[in-house]
C-alpha positions as protocol buffer text, in pm:
chain_id: "A"
residue {
  index: 1
  type: VAL
  ca { x: -6998 y: -6687 z: 2046 }
}
residue {
  index: 2
  type: GLN
  ca { x: -6999 y: -6330 z: 1859 }
}
residue {
  index: 3
  type: LEU
  ca { x: -6747 y: -6135 z: 1693 }
}
residue {
  index: 4
  type: VAL
  ca { x: -6812 y: -5769 z: 1588 }
}
residue {
  index: 5
  type: GLU
  ca { x: -6531 y: -5579 z: 1389 }
}
residue {
  index: 6
  type: SER
  ca { x: -6499 y: -5223 z: 1358 }
}
residue {
  index: 7
  type: GLY
  ca { x: -6254 y: -4950 z: 1231 }
}
residue {
  index: 8
  type: GLY
  ca { x: -6239 y: -5008 z: 861 }
}
residue {
  index: 9
  type: GLY
  ca { x: -6245 y: -4719 z: 634 }
}
residue {
  index: 10
  type: SER
  ca { x: -6076 y: -4533 z: 333 }
}
residue {
  index: 11
  type: VAL
  ca { x: -5731 y: -4399 z: 348 }
}
residue {
  index: 12
  type: GLN
  ca { x: -5456 y: -4289 z: 91 }
}
residue {
  index: 13
  type: ALA
  ca { x: -5147 y: -4511 z: 31 }
}
residue {
  index: 14
  type: GLY
  ca { x: -4894 y: -4476 z: 341 }
}
residue {
  index: 15
  type: GLY
  ca { x: -5183 y: -4418 z: 587 }
}
residue {
  index: 16
  type: SER
  ca { x: -5270 y: -4597 z: 892 }
}
residue {
  index: 17
  type: LEU
  ca { x: -5594 y: -4771 z: 1022 }
}
residue {
  index: 18
  type: ARG
  ca { x: -5666 y: -4978 z: 1334 }
}
residue {
  index: 19
  type: LEU
  ca { x: -5917 y: -5249 z: 1333 }
}
residue {
  index: 20
  type: SER
  ca { x: -6119 y: -5382 z: 1638 }
}
residue {
  index: 21
  type: CYS
  ca { x: -6275 y: -5701 z: 1698 }
}
residue {
  index: 22
  type: ALA
  ca { x: -6510 y: -5721 z: 2015 }
}
residue {
  index: 23
  type: ALA
  ca { x: -6548 y: -6110 z: 2110 }
}
residue {
  index: 24
  type: SER
  ca { x: -6824 y: -6228 z: 2349 }
}
residue {
  index: 25
  type: GLY
  ca { x: -6949 y: -6572 z: 2450 }
}
residue {
  index: 26
  type: TYR
  ca { x: -6603 y: -6766 z: 2490 }
}
residue {
  index: 27
  type: THR
  ca { x: -6606 y: -6975 z: 2799 }
}
residue {
  index: 28
  type: SER
  ca { x: -6213 y: -7038 z: 2776 }
}
residue {
  index: 29
  type: SER
  ca { x: -5961 y: -6754 z: 2868 }
}
residue {
  index: 30
  type: ARG
  ca { x: -5715 y: -6922 z: 2622 }
}
residue {
  index: 31
  type: TYR
  ca { x: -5830 y: -6915 z: 2237 }
}
residue {
  index: 32
  type: CYS
  ca { x: -5673 y: -6806 z: 1925 }
}
residue {
  index: 33
  type: MET
  ca { x: -5766 y: -6496 z: 1722 }
}
residue {
  index: 34
  type: GLY
  ca { x: -5690 y: -6401 z: 1381 }
}
residue {
  index: 35
  type: TRP
  ca { x: -5730 y: -6127 z: 1104 }
}
residue {
  index: 36
  type: PHE
  ca { x: -5814 y: -6246 z: 741 }
}
residue {
  index: 37
  type: ARG
  ca { x: -5895 y: -6056 z: 436 }
}
residue {
  index: 38
  type: GLN
  ca { x: -6064 y: -6117 z: 109 }
}
residue {
  index: 39
  type: ALA
  ca { x: -6017 y: -5894 z: -211 }
}
residue {
  index: 40
  type: PRO
  ca { x: -6289 y: -5904 z: -486 }
}
residue {
  index: 41
  type: GLY
  ca { x: -6226 y: -6222 z: -703 }
}
residue {
  index: 42
  type: LYS
  ca { x: -5956 y: -6378 z: -457 }
}
residue {
  index: 43
  type: GLY
  ca { x: -5966 y: -6634 z: -190 }
}
residue {
  index: 44
  type: ARG
  ca { x: -5952 y: -6536 z: 197 }
}
residue {
  index: 45
  type: GLU
  ca { x: -5604 y: -6465 z: 301 }
}
residue {
  index: 46
  type: GLY
  ca { x: -5468 y: -6500 z: 652 }
}
residue {
  index: 47
  type: VAL
  ca { x: -5320 y: -6171 z: 764 }
}
residue {
  index: 48
  type: ALA
  ca { x: -5209 y: -6228 z: 1126 }
}
residue {
  index: 49
  type: ARG
  ca { x: -5298 y: -6435 z: 1420 }
}
residue {
  index: 50
  type: ILE
  ca { x: -5244 y: -6446 z: 1799 }
}
residue {
  index: 51
  type: ASN
  ca { x: -5258 y: -6771 z: 1949 }
}
residue {
  index: 52
  type: GLY
  ca { x: -5397 y: -6880 z: 2298 }
}
residue {
  index: 53
  type: ILE
  ca { x: -5074 y: -6810 z: 2493 }
}
residue {
  index: 54
  type: GLY
  ca { x: -4996 y: -6477 z: 2303 }
}
residue {
  index: 55
  type: TRP
  ca { x: -4746 y: -6557 z: 2022 }
}
residue {
  index: 56
  type: GLU
  ca { x: -4794 y: -6377 z: 1684 }
}
residue {
  index: 57
  type: THR
  ca { x: -4775 y: -6481 z: 1336 }
}
residue {
  index: 58
  type: TYR
  ca { x: -4791 y: -6260 z: 1033 }
}
residue {
  index: 59
  type: ALA
  ca { x: -4828 y: -6301 z: 664 }
}
residue {
  index: 60
  type: ASP
  ca { x: -4518 y: -6216 z: 469 }
}
residue {
  index: 61
  type: SER
  ca { x: -4712 y: -5945 z: 279 }
}
residue {
  index: 62
  type: VAL
  ca { x: -4789 y: -5737 z: 597 }
}
residue {
  index: 63
  type: ARG
  ca { x: -4499 y: -5837 z: 823 }
}
residue {
  index: 64
  type: GLY
  ca { x: -4361 y: -5518 z: 964 }
}
residue {
  index: 65
  type: ARG
  ca { x: -4642 y: -5302 z: 855 }
}
residue {
  index: 66
  type: PHE
  ca { x: -4945 y: -5470 z: 1055 }
}
residue {
  index: 67
  type: THR
  ca { x: -4957 y: -5570 z: 1443 }
}
residue {
  index: 68
  type: ILE
  ca { x: -5191 y: -5788 z: 1600 }
}
residue {
  index: 69
  type: SER
  ca { x: -5285 y: -5737 z: 1970 }
}
residue {
  index: 70
  type: LYS
  ca { x: -5534 y: -5852 z: 2213 }
}
residue {
  index: 71
  type: ASP
  ca { x: -5674 y: -5708 z: 2525 }
}
residue {
  index: 72
  type: THR
  ca { x: -5787 y: -5991 z: 2720 }
}
residue {
  index: 73
  type: ALA
  ca { x: -5960 y: -5784 z: 2997 }
}
residue {
  index: 74
  type: LYS
  ca { x: -6175 y: -5628 z: 2724 }
}
residue {
  index: 75
  type: ASN
  ca { x: -6189 y: -5950 z: 2508 }
}
residue {
  index: 76
  type: THR
  ca { x: -6097 y: -5732 z: 2215 }
}
residue {
  index: 77
  type: LEU
  ca { x: -5861 y: -5778 z: 1923 }
}
residue {
  index: 78
  type: TYR
  ca { x: -5686 y: -5524 z: 1740 }
}
residue {
  index: 79
  type: LEU
  ca { x: -5496 y: -5496 z: 1403 }
}
residue {
  index: 80
  type: GLN
  ca { x: -5286 y: -5185 z: 1369 }
}
residue {
  index: 81
  type: MET
  ca { x: -5216 y: -5144 z: 1008 }
}
residue {
  index: 82
  type: ASN
  ca { x: -4951 y: -4885 z: 908 }
}
residue {
  index: 83
  type: SER
  ca { x: -4786 y: -4794 z: 581 }
}
residue {
  index: 84
  type: LEU
  ca { x: -5093 y: -4919 z: 380 }
}
residue {
  index: 85
  type: LYS
  ca { x: -5082 y: -5006 z: 20 }
}
residue {
  index: 86
  type: PRO
  ca { x: -5332 y: -5016 z: -228 }
}
residue {
  index: 87
  type: GLU
  ca { x: -5321 y: -5393 z: -244 }
}
residue {
  index: 88
  type: ASP
  ca { x: -5425 y: -5408 z: 107 }
}
residue {
  index: 89
  type: THR
  ca { x: -5788 y: -5313 z: -7 }
}
residue {
  index: 90
  type: ALA
  ca { x: -6001 y: -5579 z: 120 }
}
residue {
  index: 91
  type: MET
  ca { x: -6291 y: -5711 z: 334 }
}
residue {
  index: 92
  type: TYR
  ca { x: -6123 y: -5779 z: 682 }
}
residue {
  index: 93
  type: TYR
  ca { x: -6262 y: -6048 z: 899 }
}
residue {
  index: 94
  type: CYS
  ca { x: -6206 y: -6131 z: 1250 }
}
residue {
  index: 95
  type: ALA
  ca { x: -6200 y: -6511 z: 1342 }
}
residue {
  index: 96
  type: ALA
  ca { x: -6163 y: -6717 z: 1657 }
}
residue {
  index: 97
  type: ARG
  ca { x: -6127 y: -7051 z: 1791 }
}
residue {
  index: 98
  type: GLU
  ca { x: -6101 y: -7206 z: 2142 }
}
residue {
  index: 99
  type: GLY
  ca { x: -5760 y: -7363 z: 2196 }
}
residue {
  index: 100
  type: ILE
  ca { x: -5400 y: -7268 z: 2195 }
}
residue {
  index: 101
  type: ARG
  ca { x: -5288 y: -7393 z: 1873 }
}
residue {
  index: 102
  type: CYS
  ca { x: -5355 y: -7201 z: 1538 }
}
residue {
  index: 103
  type: GLY
  ca { x: -5228 y: -7095 z: 1214 }
}
residue {
  index: 104
  type: LEU
  ca { x: -5325 y: -6869 z: 919 }
}
residue {
  index: 105
  type: ASP
  ca { x: -5566 y: -7120 z: 752 }
}
residue {
  index: 106
  type: SER
  ca { x: -5881 y: -7011 z: 759 }
}
residue {
  index: 107
  type: HIS
  ca { x: -6019 y: -7362 z: 779 }
}
residue {
  index: 108
  type: GLU
  ca { x: -5898 y: -7372 z: 1138 }
}
residue {
  index: 109
  type: TYR
  ca { x: -6147 y: -7104 z: 1274 }
}
residue {
  index: 110
  type: ASP
  ca { x: -6487 y: -7185 z: 1388 }
}
residue {
  index: 111
  type: ASP
  ca { x: -6635 y: -6842 z: 1449 }
}
residue {
  index: 112
  type: TRP
  ca { x: -6638 y: -6538 z: 1213 }
}
residue {
  index: 113
  type: GLY
  ca { x: -6719 y: -6171 z: 1228 }
}
residue {
  index: 114
  type: GLN
  ca { x: -6917 y: -5989 z: 959 }
}
residue {
  index: 115
  type: GLY
  ca { x: -6628 y: -5812 z: 801 }
}
residue {
  index: 116
  type: THR
  ca { x: -6508 y: -5446 z: 782 }
}
residue {
  index: 117
  type: GLN
  ca { x: -6395 y: -5292 z: 473 }
}
residue {
  index: 118
  type: VAL
  ca { x: -6081 y: -5120 z: 401 }
}
residue {
  index: 119
  type: THR
  ca { x: -5986 y: -4954 z: 104 }
}
residue {
  index: 120
  type: VAL
  ca { x: -5643 y: -4784 z: 27 }
}
residue {
  index: 121
  type: SER
  ca { x: -5609 y: -4542 z: -259 }
}
residue {
  index: 122
  type: SER
  ca { x: -5292 y: -4470 z: -459 }
}
C-alpha cells in the first residue's frame, strides 16, 4: 500500500489550498481514508475522514472550512481547505485503512503518506 500526498504550500490567511493523496495497492474497494496534521511540538490531530461508505467527519476546528472528498475511480483523496488560518500551519498526512468503520484517531489507521507542508501566514 502506498499513499502519496501533494498540494501543500504557503498561503496568506484567508487563502485556499487543495491537498491530494494518491492511493495504490488496496485490494478492497471499501476503505477509510483521512487527513491528519501535526504542528511543531504538538501531537498528530485528526482533521477529516471519509469512511468506506462515503460518510464524512470533521474536526471542530475545520468544520465549515475544509471539505474531504474521494475519487474512487482515481483512488485519490482530496482535502479542499478554504479560509485558512495561521493555526492551520502544519504537516498534513494522508492515512488509510481497509474497512468501513473509522474515526479521527490516528491509531486506527495502518497506512500513512510522507506528508505535505502547509504554511499559512498572517
